[in-house]
Each structure stands twice: as structure tokens, then as C-alpha cells.
Amino acid sequence: MPKVAPVCAICGKVAADPALAAITWARGTENGRDVWTCDRCSREHLRSIEGKLDSAWW
Ligand SMILES: [Zn+2]
């Protein structure tokens, strides 16, 4: 469980509830860092994420 509130890498939204975000948000690892995507963005960008596209387009 994250100690700090995750921040969406796409829209910049800050998770109001880190415990809930740990369940509903998508978590990835990039260059050794955790990258979070909120529930809404993860749905919108699901295809891109699953395609393992480089995140430079963010
Ligand atoms: Zn988002």
C-alpha cells in the first residue's frame, strides 16, 4: 500500500484515498519509478497501456 497519495501521470489527479487508489488505479513501473494512472484515465487509455507504448506521448 502506498505511503503517499498517487498522482495520475496523465491528468495529474491526486488520489483522495491512497488505499482505494491502490485497488482502482493502474500502477506501472517506468525507469524504476511507480507510475500511476487513475481509474478514469486507465479506462480511456487502456488500449495504449496494454500496447506497452512508450509514455513519451503523455
Ligand atoms: Zn487521470
mmCIF file of C-alpha atoms and ligand atoms in Angstrom:
data_model
loop_
_atom_site.group_PDB
_atom_site.id
_atom_site.type_symbol
_atom_site.label_atom_id
_atom_site.label_comp_id
_atom_site.label_asym_id
_atom_site.label_seq_id
_atom_site.Cartn_x
_atom_site.Cartn_y
_atom_site.Cartn_z
ATOM 1 C CA MET A 1 0.000 0.000 0.000
ATOM 2 C CA PRO A 2 1.436 3.362 -0.982
ATOM 3 C CA LYS A 3 2.510 5.739 1.745
ATOM 4 C CA VAL A 4 1.809 8.822 -0.299
ATOM 5 C CA ALA A 5 -1.202 9.615 -2.413
ATOM 6 C CA PRO A 6 -0.656 8.506 -6.002
ATOM 7 C CA VAL A 7 -0.819 11.157 -8.691
ATOM 8 C CA CYS A 8 -2.207 10.318 -12.101
ATOM 9 C CA ALA A 9 0.520 10.550 -14.725
ATOM 10 C CA ILE A 10 -1.983 11.558 -17.356
ATOM 11 C CA CYS A 11 -4.388 14.071 -15.834
ATOM 12 C CA GLY A 12 -2.480 14.983 -12.698
ATOM 13 C CA LYS A 13 -5.324 13.994 -10.404
ATOM 14 C CA VAL A 14 -4.288 13.221 -6.842
ATOM 15 C CA ALA A 15 -5.837 10.181 -5.237
ATOM 16 C CA ALA A 16 -8.087 11.243 -2.377
ATOM 17 C CA ASP A 17 -7.798 7.795 -0.838
ATOM 18 C CA PRO A 18 -4.473 6.012 -1.385
ATOM 19 C CA ALA A 19 -5.898 2.718 -0.173
ATOM 20 C CA LEU A 20 -8.723 2.908 -2.688
ATOM 21 C CA ALA A 21 -6.417 4.065 -5.453
ATOM 22 C CA ALA A 22 -4.216 1.055 -4.855
ATOM 23 C CA ILE A 23 -7.174 -1.046 -5.920
ATOM 24 C CA THR A 24 -8.790 1.034 -8.638
ATOM 25 C CA TRP A 25 -5.835 2.812 -10.204
ATOM 26 C CA ALA A 26 -3.459 1.224 -12.648
ATOM 27 C CA ARG A 27 0.113 1.034 -11.445
ATOM 28 C CA GLY A 28 3.069 0.651 -13.694
ATOM 29 C CA THR A 29 6.795 0.912 -13.351
ATOM 30 C CA GLU A 30 8.902 3.107 -15.533
ATOM 31 C CA ASN A 31 12.637 3.525 -15.105
ATOM 32 C CA GLY A 32 12.318 2.147 -11.608
ATOM 33 C CA ARG A 33 9.641 4.630 -10.610
ATOM 34 C CA ASP A 34 5.998 3.941 -9.910
ATOM 35 C CA VAL A 35 3.676 5.424 -12.480
ATOM 36 C CA TRP A 36 0.027 5.697 -11.558
ATOM 37 C CA THR A 37 -2.934 6.100 -13.830
ATOM 38 C CA CYS A 38 -6.295 6.950 -12.312
ATOM 39 C CA ASP A 39 -9.325 4.760 -12.879
ATOM 40 C CA ARG A 40 -10.782 7.101 -15.436
ATOM 41 C CA CYS A 41 -7.615 7.599 -17.465
ATOM 42 C CA SER A 42 -6.748 3.921 -17.327
ATOM 43 C CA ARG A 43 -10.056 3.181 -18.996
ATOM 44 C CA GLU A 44 -9.597 5.848 -21.614
ATOM 45 C CA HIS A 45 -6.043 4.818 -22.365
ATOM 46 C CA LEU A 46 -6.432 1.115 -21.810
ATOM 47 C CA ARG A 47 -5.525 0.205 -25.356
ATOM 48 C CA SER A 48 -2.388 2.288 -25.332
ATOM 49 C CA ILE A 49 -1.317 0.969 -21.968
ATOM 50 C CA GLU A 50 -1.877 -2.609 -22.973
ATOM 51 C CA GLY A 51 0.058 -1.944 -26.139
ATOM 52 C CA LYS A 52 3.003 -1.029 -23.914
ATOM 53 C CA LEU A 53 3.504 2.188 -25.787
ATOM 54 C CA ASP A 54 6.249 4.488 -24.701
ATOM 55 C CA SER A 55 4.868 7.087 -22.318
ATOM 56 C CA ALA A 56 6.547 9.958 -24.137
ATOM 57 C CA TRP A 57 3.176 10.834 -25.625
ATOM 58 C CA TRP A 58 1.913 11.720 -22.188
HETATM 59 ZN ZN ZN B 1 -6.118 10.520 -14.662
#
